[in-house]
């Protein structure tokens, strides 16, 4: 651990304050957009009462959903690995006391033998975090900003001053969706008044400048948000995180970019849940516990050589994906209730068996 003192703690506090600057900027921009649209455009500039009512009602609905999802993304705490993944006090003592080598391998082998860990480091070692002193669950990464291991970490977003991961990824997607709809709605309803500004069709008041800048801001944010939202929709459809899109997860048989993909429908349900009535609301409905995830991979014979980067036949055909026969918790059962798959796995245990047994492990520090 890094040494701490009065100087380092003061620097950390200063960094925490600076990290809130993007959030304050978005909040101020949102507050100004409310004043410019609701007051200057709808109330001051619109002459048709029906148009005012319709625009204000639709605007406030989008505004409320935007603020709600943004709030949830910011203030939902990222989830950290559960106690099963932390080393015991005795195991920590062994790691600190013994020289690196077989002793470290044996400690990690004992600690990880009952954990549902399928991913490895690039060298095939157990993914271990020296900083948090735990074995990393699948899709978990250490955030250098938060200084914690985050379950299913996607990225650290400065615009929400929070890690986007398992606990708030749905909220982040809804934040992108509602912010995009918010900007598109403003740009569409403000367009005719923006044109009037350039044709001198508006009275010479301060409202005309709010209308002009409001359209420019909404149009520019619409372009950037549409590309970002589209990218994350693609990630959801493939069951990938941003980190996994840039660096594919490594399994025992090698790198597999589609290792966690279960098919479009199940990929969507893993993020949004089974109950569609909650899909558009920023309430938590994702499936699972964040520590274990179904995988489409099938165990290879440990005695056979691994295939470094080849995809298995089940990975190529998403409709024939097999699921882990023993997830860590029953909370993953929503994605595992395929009676046909379970029947086949029970009658042919060698055909659909997840990689619960770990191969020979080597110690590698990875943060």
mmCIF file of C-alpha atoms in Angstrom:
data_model
loop_
_atom_site.group_PDB
_atom_site.id
_atom_site.type_symbol
_atom_site.label_atom_id
_atom_site.label_comp_id
_atom_site.label_asym_id
_atom_site.label_seq_id
_atom_site.Cartn_x
_atom_site.Cartn_y
_atom_site.Cartn_z
ATOM 1 C CA UNK A 1 0.000 0.000 0.000
ATOM 2 C CA UNK A 2 1.142 3.517 -0.713
ATOM 3 C CA UNK A 3 2.233 5.485 2.348
ATOM 4 C CA UNK A 4 -0.285 7.981 3.629
ATOM 5 C CA UNK A 5 0.295 11.256 5.383
ATOM 6 C CA UNK A 6 -1.124 14.750 5.746
ATOM 7 C CA UNK A 7 0.157 15.758 2.323
ATOM 8 C CA UNK A 8 -1.256 12.747 0.479
ATOM 9 C CA UNK A 9 -4.642 13.020 2.220
ATOM 10 C CA UNK A 10 -4.866 16.700 1.266
ATOM 11 C CA UNK A 11 -4.093 15.831 -2.354
ATOM 12 C CA UNK A 12 -6.795 13.154 -2.328
ATOM 13 C CA UNK A 13 -9.343 15.655 -1.010
ATOM 14 C CA UNK A 14 -8.377 18.141 -3.719
ATOM 15 C CA UNK A 15 -8.744 15.476 -6.379
ATOM 16 C CA UNK A 16 -12.177 14.535 -5.062
ATOM 17 C CA UNK A 17 -13.280 18.158 -5.394
ATOM 18 C CA UNK A 18 -11.862 18.436 -8.914
ATOM 19 C CA UNK A 19 -13.621 15.235 -9.966
ATOM 20 C CA UNK A 20 -16.975 16.946 -9.383
ATOM 21 C CA UNK A 21 -16.292 19.734 -11.901
ATOM 22 C CA UNK A 22 -17.753 17.835 -14.915
ATOM 23 C CA UNK A 23 -20.873 16.979 -12.894
ATOM 24 C CA UNK A 24 -21.296 20.600 -11.837
ATOM 25 C CA UNK A 25 -20.879 21.667 -15.473
ATOM 26 C CA UNK A 26 -23.611 19.268 -16.654
ATOM 27 C CA UNK A 27 -25.878 20.375 -13.799
ATOM 28 C CA UNK A 28 -25.455 24.065 -14.643
ATOM 29 C CA UNK A 29 -25.987 23.363 -18.342
ATOM 30 C CA UNK A 30 -29.136 21.417 -17.544
ATOM 31 C CA UNK A 31 -30.415 24.226 -15.332
ATOM 32 C CA UNK A 32 -29.800 26.804 -18.051
ATOM 33 C CA UNK A 33 -31.506 24.609 -20.664
ATOM 34 C CA UNK A 34 -34.585 24.402 -18.434
ATOM 35 C CA UNK A 35 -34.746 28.185 -18.137
ATOM 36 C CA UNK A 36 -34.104 28.726 -21.840
ATOM 37 C CA UNK A 37 -36.658 26.177 -23.031
ATOM 38 C CA UNK A 38 -39.455 26.312 -20.456
ATOM 39 C CA UNK A 39 -39.363 30.049 -19.793
ATOM 40 C CA UNK A 40 -37.804 31.834 -22.756
ATOM 41 C CA UNK A 41 -39.049 29.560 -25.531
ATOM 42 C CA UNK A 42 -42.339 28.062 -24.346
ATOM 43 C CA UNK A 43 -43.738 30.840 -22.176
ATOM 44 C CA UNK A 44 -42.211 33.948 -23.758
ATOM 45 C CA UNK A 45 -41.855 33.078 -27.443
ATOM 46 C CA UNK A 46 -44.657 30.590 -28.179
ATOM 47 C CA UNK A 47 -47.944 32.285 -28.968
ATOM 48 C CA UNK A 48 -50.110 29.182 -29.422
ATOM 49 C CA UNK A 49 -51.449 27.983 -26.057
ATOM 50 C CA UNK A 50 -51.937 24.405 -27.256
ATOM 51 C CA UNK A 51 -48.378 24.258 -28.468
ATOM 52 C CA UNK A 52 -47.165 25.587 -25.146
ATOM 53 C CA UNK A 53 -49.062 22.949 -23.152
ATOM 54 C CA UNK A 54 -47.959 20.026 -25.316
ATOM 55 C CA UNK A 55 -44.321 21.121 -25.416
ATOM 56 C CA UNK A 56 -44.157 21.791 -21.680
ATOM 57 C CA UNK A 57 -45.743 18.451 -20.779
ATOM 58 C CA UNK A 58 -43.455 16.443 -23.054
ATOM 59 C CA UNK A 59 -40.424 18.475 -22.002
ATOM 60 C CA UNK A 60 -41.002 17.964 -18.277
ATOM 61 C CA UNK A 61 -41.468 14.216 -18.750
ATOM 62 C CA UNK A 62 -38.126 13.925 -20.556
ATOM 63 C CA UNK A 63 -36.499 16.316 -18.093
ATOM 64 C CA UNK A 64 -37.665 14.234 -15.110
ATOM 65 C CA UNK A 65 -36.451 10.940 -16.606
ATOM 66 C CA UNK A 66 -33.141 12.552 -17.583
ATOM 67 C CA UNK A 67 -32.518 13.898 -14.075
ATOM 68 C CA UNK A 68 -33.686 10.682 -12.404
ATOM 69 C CA UNK A 69 -31.399 8.415 -14.437
ATOM 70 C CA UNK A 70 -28.477 10.859 -14.119
ATOM 71 C CA UNK A 71 -28.922 10.988 -10.347
ATOM 72 C CA UNK A 72 -29.014 7.195 -10.074
ATOM 73 C CA UNK A 73 -25.889 6.831 -12.217
ATOM 74 C CA UNK A 74 -23.971 9.279 -10.040
ATOM 75 C CA UNK A 75 -25.042 8.164 -6.580
ATOM 76 C CA UNK A 76 -25.369 4.394 -6.988
ATOM 77 C CA UNK A 77 -22.291 2.979 -5.309
ATOM 78 C CA UNK A 78 -20.262 0.533 -7.414
ATOM 79 C CA UNK A 79 -20.378 -3.040 -6.154
ATOM 80 C CA UNK A 80 -17.200 -4.688 -4.917
ATOM 81 C CA UNK A 81 -16.287 -8.395 -4.819
ATOM 82 C CA UNK A 82 -17.905 -10.394 -2.043
ATOM 83 C CA UNK A 83 -16.051 -11.985 0.849
ATOM 84 C CA UNK A 84 -15.562 -15.279 -0.980
ATOM 85 C CA UNK A 85 -13.001 -13.608 -3.231
ATOM 86 C CA UNK A 86 -10.961 -12.037 -0.428
ATOM 87 C CA UNK A 87 -7.976 -13.916 0.904
ATOM 88 C CA UNK A 88 -8.063 -14.990 4.511
ATOM 89 C CA UNK A 89 -5.683 -13.487 7.026
ATOM 90 C CA UNK A 90 -3.542 -16.634 6.981
ATOM 91 C CA UNK A 91 -3.367 -16.608 3.182
ATOM 92 C CA UNK A 92 -2.328 -12.953 3.182
ATOM 93 C CA UNK A 93 0.379 -13.785 5.688
ATOM 94 C CA UNK A 94 1.674 -16.555 3.449
ATOM 95 C CA UNK A 95 1.754 -14.304 0.398
ATOM 96 C CA UNK A 96 3.714 -11.660 2.271
ATOM 97 C CA UNK A 97 6.103 -14.051 3.986
ATOM 98 C CA UNK A 98 6.932 -16.614 1.315
ATOM 99 C CA UNK A 99 9.054 -15.838 -1.749
ATOM 100 C CA UNK A 100 7.224 -15.756 -5.024
ATOM 101 C CA UNK A 101 6.939 -19.144 -6.629
ATOM 102 C CA UNK A 102 5.232 -22.402 -5.819
ATOM 103 C CA UNK A 103 4.068 -21.165 -2.414
ATOM 104 C CA UNK A 104 2.126 -18.341 -4.021
ATOM 105 C CA UNK A 105 0.684 -20.740 -6.571
ATOM 106 C CA UNK A 106 -0.498 -23.078 -3.841
ATOM 107 C CA UNK A 107 -2.128 -20.269 -1.840
ATOM 108 C CA UNK A 108 -4.039 -18.982 -4.841
ATOM 109 C CA UNK A 109 -4.909 -22.498 -5.969
ATOM 110 C CA UNK A 110 -6.528 -23.287 -2.649
ATOM 111 C CA UNK A 111 -8.329 -19.944 -2.490
ATOM 112 C CA UNK A 112 -9.706 -20.154 -6.029
ATOM 113 C CA UNK A 113 -10.603 -23.827 -6.313
ATOM 114 C CA UNK A 114 -14.279 -23.351 -5.340
ATOM 115 C CA UNK A 115 -14.821 -20.002 -7.058
ATOM 116 C CA UNK A 116 -16.588 -19.673 -10.442
ATOM 117 C CA UNK A 117 -13.620 -18.071 -12.163
ATOM 118 C CA UNK A 118 -13.228 -18.688 -15.864
ATOM 119 C CA UNK A 119 -11.017 -15.797 -16.981
ATOM 120 C CA UNK A 120 -7.265 -15.521 -16.651
ATOM 121 C CA UNK A 121 -4.500 -13.025 -17.271
ATOM 122 C CA UNK A 122 -2.766 -12.949 -20.651
ATOM 123 C CA UNK A 123 -0.185 -15.408 -19.314
ATOM 124 C CA UNK A 124 -2.836 -17.792 -17.987
ATOM 125 C CA UNK A 125 -2.494 -16.835 -14.312
ATOM 126 C CA UNK A 126 -5.253 -16.183 -11.794
ATOM 127 C CA UNK A 127 -6.370 -12.542 -11.890
ATOM 128 C CA UNK A 128 -5.209 -11.304 -8.492
ATOM 129 C CA UNK A 129 -5.292 -7.705 -7.222
ATOM 130 C CA UNK A 130 -2.368 -6.795 -4.991
ATOM 131 C CA UNK A 131 -4.024 -3.515 -4.064
ATOM 132 C CA UNK A 132 -7.270 -5.010 -2.748
ATOM 133 C CA UNK A 133 -5.704 -8.384 -1.869
ATOM 134 C CA UNK A 134 -8.417 -10.434 -3.534
ATOM 135 C CA UNK A 135 -8.929 -12.793 -6.425
ATOM 136 C CA UNK A 136 -10.759 -10.886 -9.116
ATOM 137 C CA UNK A 137 -14.120 -12.295 -10.191
ATOM 138 C CA UNK A 138 -14.784 -12.551 -13.899
ATOM 139 C CA UNK A 139 -15.252 -9.128 -15.559
ATOM 140 C CA UNK A 140 -14.021 -7.355 -12.421
ATOM 141 C CA UNK A 141 -11.268 -4.743 -12.715
ATOM 142 C CA UNK A 142 -9.431 -2.407 -10.376
ATOM 143 C CA UNK A 143 -10.290 1.273 -10.865
ATOM 144 C CA UNK A 144 -7.301 3.506 -10.251
ATOM 145 C CA UNK A 145 -9.569 6.507 -9.587
ATOM 146 C CA UNK A 146 -11.843 4.813 -7.059
ATOM 147 C CA UNK A 147 -8.944 2.639 -5.816
ATOM 148 C CA UNK A 148 -11.291 -0.358 -5.639
ATOM 149 C CA UNK A 149 -12.093 -3.476 -7.601
ATOM 150 C CA UNK A 150 -15.408 -2.922 -9.388
ATOM 151 C CA UNK A 151 -17.727 -5.744 -10.418
ATOM 152 C CA UNK A 152 -18.273 -5.929 -14.189
ATOM 153 C CA UNK A 153 -16.471 -2.635 -14.596
ATOM 154 C CA UNK A 154 -17.257 -0.854 -17.867
ATOM 155 C CA UNK A 155 -15.306 2.377 -17.390
ATOM 156 C CA UNK A 156 -14.840 5.273 -14.997
ATOM 157 C CA UNK A 157 -16.965 8.134 -16.307
ATOM 158 C CA UNK A 158 -15.857 11.667 -15.364
ATOM 159 C CA UNK A 159 -19.280 13.073 -16.378
ATOM 160 C CA UNK A 160 -20.919 11.172 -13.521
ATOM 161 C CA UNK A 161 -17.847 11.046 -11.240
ATOM 162 C CA UNK A 162 -18.452 7.376 -10.722
ATOM 163 C CA UNK A 163 -17.449 3.964 -11.964
ATOM 164 C CA UNK A 164 -19.944 2.475 -14.396
ATOM 165 C CA UNK A 165 -20.277 -1.188 -13.572
ATOM 166 C CA UNK A 166 -22.692 -3.927 -12.605
ATOM 167 C CA UNK A 167 -24.687 -1.878 -10.095
ATOM 168 C CA UNK A 168 -25.370 1.163 -12.310
ATOM 169 C CA UNK A 169 -24.780 0.139 -15.930
ATOM 170 C CA UNK A 170 -28.518 0.062 -16.640
ATOM 171 C CA UNK A 171 -28.847 3.548 -15.149
ATOM 172 C CA UNK A 172 -25.993 4.759 -17.338
ATOM 173 C CA UNK A 173 -27.677 3.402 -20.472
ATOM 174 C CA UNK A 174 -30.965 5.093 -19.533
ATOM 175 C CA UNK A 175 -29.072 8.302 -18.806
ATOM 176 C CA UNK A 176 -27.643 8.225 -22.332
ATOM 177 C CA UNK A 177 -31.033 7.368 -23.819
ATOM 178 C CA UNK A 178 -33.001 10.077 -22.017
ATOM 179 C CA UNK A 179 -30.331 12.722 -22.497
ATOM 180 C CA UNK A 180 -30.355 11.942 -26.225
ATOM 181 C CA UNK A 181 -34.156 12.151 -26.389
ATOM 182 C CA UNK A 182 -34.011 15.365 -24.349
ATOM 183 C CA UNK A 183 -31.604 16.997 -26.812
ATOM 184 C CA UNK A 184 -33.444 15.726 -29.883
ATOM 185 C CA UNK A 185 -36.770 17.005 -28.553
ATOM 186 C CA UNK A 186 -35.318 20.449 -27.809
ATOM 187 C CA UNK A 187 -33.645 20.668 -31.212
ATOM 188 C CA UNK A 188 -36.816 19.587 -33.055
ATOM 189 C CA UNK A 189 -39.205 21.967 -31.270
ATOM 190 C CA UNK A 190 -36.720 24.845 -31.257
ATOM 191 C CA UNK A 191 -35.894 24.570 -34.965
ATOM 192 C CA UNK A 192 -38.684 26.797 -36.301
ATOM 193 C CA UNK A 193 -37.823 29.535 -33.804
ATOM 194 C CA UNK A 194 -34.134 29.157 -34.620
ATOM 195 C CA UNK A 195 -35.001 29.792 -38.284
ATOM 196 C CA UNK A 196 -37.084 32.827 -37.290
ATOM 197 C CA UNK A 197 -34.042 34.177 -35.467
ATOM 198 C CA UNK A 198 -32.077 34.321 -38.710
ATOM 199 C CA UNK A 199 -35.004 35.721 -40.699
ATOM 200 C CA UNK A 200 -35.697 38.426 -38.120
ATOM 201 C CA UNK A 201 -39.039 36.844 -37.280
ATOM 202 C CA UNK A 202 -38.513 37.072 -33.516
ATOM 203 C CA UNK A 203 -38.931 40.176 -31.376
ATOM 204 C CA UNK A 204 -35.680 41.796 -30.318
ATOM 205 C CA UNK A 205 -35.520 40.418 -26.758
ATOM 206 C CA UNK A 206 -33.086 38.305 -24.770
ATOM 207 C CA UNK A 207 -35.192 35.246 -25.616
ATOM 208 C CA UNK A 208 -33.821 35.147 -29.159
ATOM 209 C CA UNK A 209 -30.271 34.572 -27.941
ATOM 210 C CA UNK A 210 -31.368 31.793 -25.574
ATOM 211 C CA UNK A 211 -33.224 30.181 -28.482
ATOM 212 C CA UNK A 212 -30.161 30.340 -30.728
ATOM 213 C CA UNK A 213 -27.690 28.907 -28.216
ATOM 214 C CA UNK A 214 -30.217 26.313 -27.051
ATOM 215 C CA UNK A 215 -30.526 24.909 -30.571
ATOM 216 C CA UNK A 216 -26.761 24.828 -31.092
ATOM 217 C CA UNK A 217 -26.167 23.071 -27.756
ATOM 218 C CA UNK A 218 -28.962 20.534 -28.292
ATOM 219 C CA UNK A 219 -27.822 19.734 -31.848
ATOM 220 C CA UNK A 220 -24.169 19.255 -30.878
ATOM 221 C CA UNK A 221 -24.947 17.080 -27.860
ATOM 222 C CA UNK A 222 -27.386 15.032 -29.971
ATOM 223 C CA UNK A 223 -24.578 14.081 -32.352
ATOM 224 C CA UNK A 224 -22.146 13.008 -29.634
ATOM 225 C CA UNK A 225 -24.784 11.244 -27.535
ATOM 226 C CA UNK A 226 -26.200 9.318 -30.482
ATOM 227 C CA UNK A 227 -22.802 7.788 -31.272
ATOM 228 C CA UNK A 228 -22.096 6.980 -27.613
ATOM 229 C CA UNK A 229 -25.556 5.514 -27.034
ATOM 230 C CA UNK A 230 -25.345 3.461 -30.223
ATOM 231 C CA UNK A 231 -21.966 2.085 -29.171
ATOM 232 C CA UNK A 232 -23.276 0.974 -25.769
ATOM 233 C CA UNK A 233 -26.355 -0.596 -27.370
ATOM 234 C CA UNK A 234 -23.957 -2.652 -29.469
ATOM 235 C CA UNK A 235 -22.014 -3.610 -26.341
ATOM 236 C CA UNK A 236 -25.212 -4.785 -24.630
ATOM 237 C CA UNK A 237 -26.231 -6.848 -27.653
ATOM 238 C CA UNK A 238 -22.835 -8.596 -27.561
ATOM 239 C CA UNK A 239 -22.666 -8.801 -23.737
ATOM 240 C CA UNK A 240 -19.415 -6.881 -23.584
ATOM 241 C CA UNK A 241 -18.096 -4.074 -21.453
ATOM 242 C CA UNK A 242 -16.028 -1.215 -22.830
ATOM 243 C CA UNK A 243 -12.900 -2.784 -21.340
ATOM 244 C CA UNK A 244 -13.724 -6.156 -22.907
ATOM 245 C CA UNK A 245 -14.310 -4.521 -26.289
ATOM 246 C CA UNK A 246 -10.786 -3.102 -26.231
ATOM 247 C CA UNK A 247 -9.187 -6.192 -24.672
ATOM 248 C CA UNK A 248 -11.025 -9.474 -25.076
ATOM 249 C CA UNK A 249 -11.308 -11.674 -21.969
ATOM 250 C CA UNK A 250 -8.844 -14.535 -21.704
ATOM 251 C CA UNK A 251 -10.137 -17.973 -20.767
ATOM 252 C CA UNK A 252 -8.255 -21.192 -20.142
ATOM 253 C CA UNK A 253 -8.421 -22.104 -23.828
ATOM 254 C CA UNK A 254 -7.303 -18.618 -24.889
ATOM 255 C CA UNK A 255 -8.792 -15.268 -25.848
ATOM 256 C CA UNK A 256 -12.487 -15.298 -26.726
ATOM 257 C CA UNK A 257 -14.233 -12.017 -27.516
ATOM 258 C CA UNK A 258 -17.671 -13.686 -27.370
ATOM 259 C CA UNK A 259 -17.107 -15.766 -24.252
ATOM 260 C CA UNK A 260 -19.920 -14.139 -22.256
ATOM 261 C CA UNK A 261 -22.395 -13.684 -25.094
ATOM 262 C CA UNK A 262 -25.572 -15.741 -24.611
ATOM 263 C CA UNK A 263 -27.513 -14.478 -27.608
ATOM 264 C CA UNK A 264 -29.246 -11.131 -28.089
ATOM 265 C CA UNK A 265 -32.300 -11.811 -25.913
ATOM 266 C CA UNK A 266 -30.407 -13.153 -22.898
ATOM 267 C CA UNK A 267 -27.764 -10.459 -23.228
ATOM 268 C CA UNK A 268 -30.501 -7.823 -22.972
ATOM 269 C CA UNK A 269 -32.135 -9.548 -20.025
ATOM 270 C CA UNK A 270 -28.856 -9.731 -18.159
ATOM 271 C CA UNK A 271 -28.714 -5.930 -18.096
ATOM 272 C CA UNK A 272 -32.401 -4.948 -18.014
ATOM 273 C CA UNK A 273 -33.955 -7.932 -16.239
ATOM 274 C CA UNK A 274 -36.891 -10.194 -16.957
ATOM 275 C CA UNK A 275 -39.712 -7.741 -16.191
ATOM 276 C CA UNK A 276 -40.134 -5.414 -19.148
ATOM 277 C CA UNK A 277 -42.187 -2.926 -17.112
ATOM 278 C CA UNK A 278 -38.944 -1.875 -15.397
ATOM 279 C CA UNK A 279 -36.792 -1.589 -18.514
ATOM 280 C CA UNK A 280 -37.392 2.133 -19.068
ATOM 281 C CA UNK A 281 -37.233 3.081 -15.381
ATOM 282 C CA UNK A 282 -33.959 3.768 -13.546
ATOM 283 C CA UNK A 283 -34.595 1.099 -10.927
ATOM 284 C CA UNK A 284 -32.249 -1.838 -10.493
ATOM 285 C CA UNK A 285 -33.503 -4.919 -12.339
ATOM 286 C CA UNK A 286 -30.313 -6.521 -13.718
ATOM 287 C CA UNK A 287 -29.918 -10.256 -13.272
ATOM 288 C CA UNK A 288 -27.246 -11.899 -11.176
ATOM 289 C CA UNK A 289 -24.935 -10.852 -8.374
ATOM 290 C CA UNK A 290 -22.068 -9.347 -10.395
ATOM 291 C CA UNK A 291 -19.586 -11.949 -9.142
ATOM 292 C CA UNK A 292 -20.423 -14.800 -11.519
ATOM 293 C CA UNK A 293 -21.695 -14.791 -15.077
ATOM 294 C CA UNK A 294 -22.973 -17.483 -17.418
ATOM 295 C CA UNK A 295 -20.513 -18.276 -20.139
ATOM 296 C CA UNK A 296 -20.944 -19.912 -23.528
ATOM 297 C CA UNK A 297 -17.713 -21.865 -23.157
ATOM 298 C CA UNK A 298 -17.424 -25.591 -22.654
ATOM 299 C CA UNK A 299 -14.571 -27.140 -20.666
ATOM 300 C CA UNK A 300 -11.707 -28.620 -22.583
ATOM 301 C CA UNK A 301 -9.869 -31.701 -21.492
ATOM 302 C CA UNK A 302 -7.053 -30.480 -19.208
ATOM 303 C CA UNK A 303 -4.735 -33.081 -20.723
ATOM 304 C CA UNK A 304 -5.215 -31.686 -24.230
ATOM 305 C CA UNK A 305 -3.270 -28.648 -25.455
ATOM 306 C CA UNK A 306 -5.151 -25.362 -25.376
ATOM 307 C CA UNK A 307 -6.140 -23.466 -28.501
ATOM 308 C CA UNK A 308 -4.726 -19.965 -28.039
ATOM 309 C CA UNK A 309 -7.306 -17.869 -29.836
ATOM 310 C CA UNK A 310 -9.774 -20.175 -31.529
ATOM 311 C CA UNK A 311 -13.487 -19.954 -30.831
ATOM 312 C CA UNK A 312 -15.336 -23.081 -29.860
ATOM 313 C CA UNK A 313 -18.239 -24.314 -31.979
ATOM 314 C CA UNK A 314 -20.719 -23.173 -29.359
ATOM 315 C CA UNK A 315 -19.249 -19.678 -29.368
ATOM 316 C CA UNK A 316 -19.807 -19.446 -33.091
ATOM 317 C CA UNK A 317 -23.483 -20.396 -32.796
ATOM 318 C CA UNK A 318 -25.180 -18.273 -30.117
ATOM 319 C CA UNK A 319 -28.349 -20.356 -30.220
ATOM 320 C CA UNK A 320 -26.432 -23.433 -28.983
ATOM 321 C CA UNK A 321 -24.671 -21.721 -26.065
ATOM 322 C CA UNK A 322 -24.192 -23.870 -23.020
ATOM 323 C CA UNK A 323 -24.329 -22.454 -19.513
ATOM 324 C CA UNK A 324 -22.273 -23.090 -16.386
ATOM 325 C CA UNK A 325 -23.580 -26.094 -14.517
ATOM 326 C CA UNK A 326 -22.739 -24.574 -11.143
ATOM 327 C CA UNK A 327 -23.088 -20.810 -10.781
ATOM 328 C CA UNK A 328 -21.912 -19.190 -7.565
ATOM 329 C CA UNK A 329 -25.408 -18.176 -6.484
ATOM 330 C CA UNK A 330 -28.996 -18.924 -7.468
ATOM 331 C CA UNK A 331 -29.464 -15.281 -8.515
ATOM 332 C CA UNK A 332 -28.191 -16.235 -11.963
ATOM 333 C CA UNK A 333 -30.993 -18.787 -12.405
ATOM 334 C CA UNK A 334 -32.999 -16.402 -14.590
ATOM 335 C CA UNK A 335 -30.441 -16.852 -17.334
ATOM 336 C CA UNK A 336 -29.950 -20.540 -16.698
ATOM 337 C CA UNK A 337 -33.547 -21.786 -16.834
ATOM 338 C CA UNK A 338 -33.289 -23.436 -20.198
ATOM 339 C CA UNK A 339 -34.857 -26.810 -19.522
ATOM 340 C CA UNK A 340 -33.420 -28.319 -22.671
ATOM 341 C CA UNK A 341 -29.882 -27.241 -21.803
ATOM 342 C CA UNK A 342 -30.222 -28.485 -18.225
ATOM 343 C CA UNK A 343 -31.628 -31.799 -19.366
ATOM 344 C CA UNK A 344 -28.760 -32.271 -21.778
ATOM 345 C CA UNK A 345 -26.220 -31.271 -19.154
ATOM 346 C CA UNK A 346 -27.643 -33.708 -16.622
ATOM 347 C CA UNK A 347 -27.636 -36.625 -19.053
ATOM 348 C CA UNK A 348 -24.326 -35.709 -20.713
ATOM 349 C CA UNK A 349 -22.210 -34.101 -18.000
ATOM 350 C CA UNK A 350 -19.123 -34.061 -20.171
ATOM 351 C CA UNK A 351 -20.868 -32.093 -22.900
ATOM 352 C CA UNK A 352 -21.982 -29.087 -20.865
ATOM 353 C CA UNK A 353 -19.711 -28.581 -17.929
ATOM 354 C CA UNK A 354 -18.378 -25.164 -16.978
ATOM 355 C CA UNK A 355 -14.786 -24.523 -16.108
ATOM 356 C CA UNK A 356 -15.123 -24.708 -12.370
ATOM 357 C CA UNK A 357 -11.874 -26.582 -11.809
ATOM 358 C CA UNK A 358 -8.867 -24.385 -12.200
ATOM 359 C CA UNK A 359 -5.750 -25.373 -14.145
ATOM 360 C CA UNK A 360 -2.280 -25.066 -12.702
ATOM 361 C CA UNK A 361 -1.964 -21.453 -11.709
ATOM 362 C CA UNK A 362 0.898 -19.034 -11.733
ATOM 363 C CA UNK A 363 1.041 -15.885 -9.660
ATOM 364 C CA UNK A 364 0.813 -12.608 -11.537
ATOM 365 C CA UNK A 365 0.188 -9.203 -10.016
ATOM 366 C CA UNK A 366 -2.415 -7.306 -11.966
ATOM 367 C CA UNK A 367 -4.102 -4.067 -10.982
#
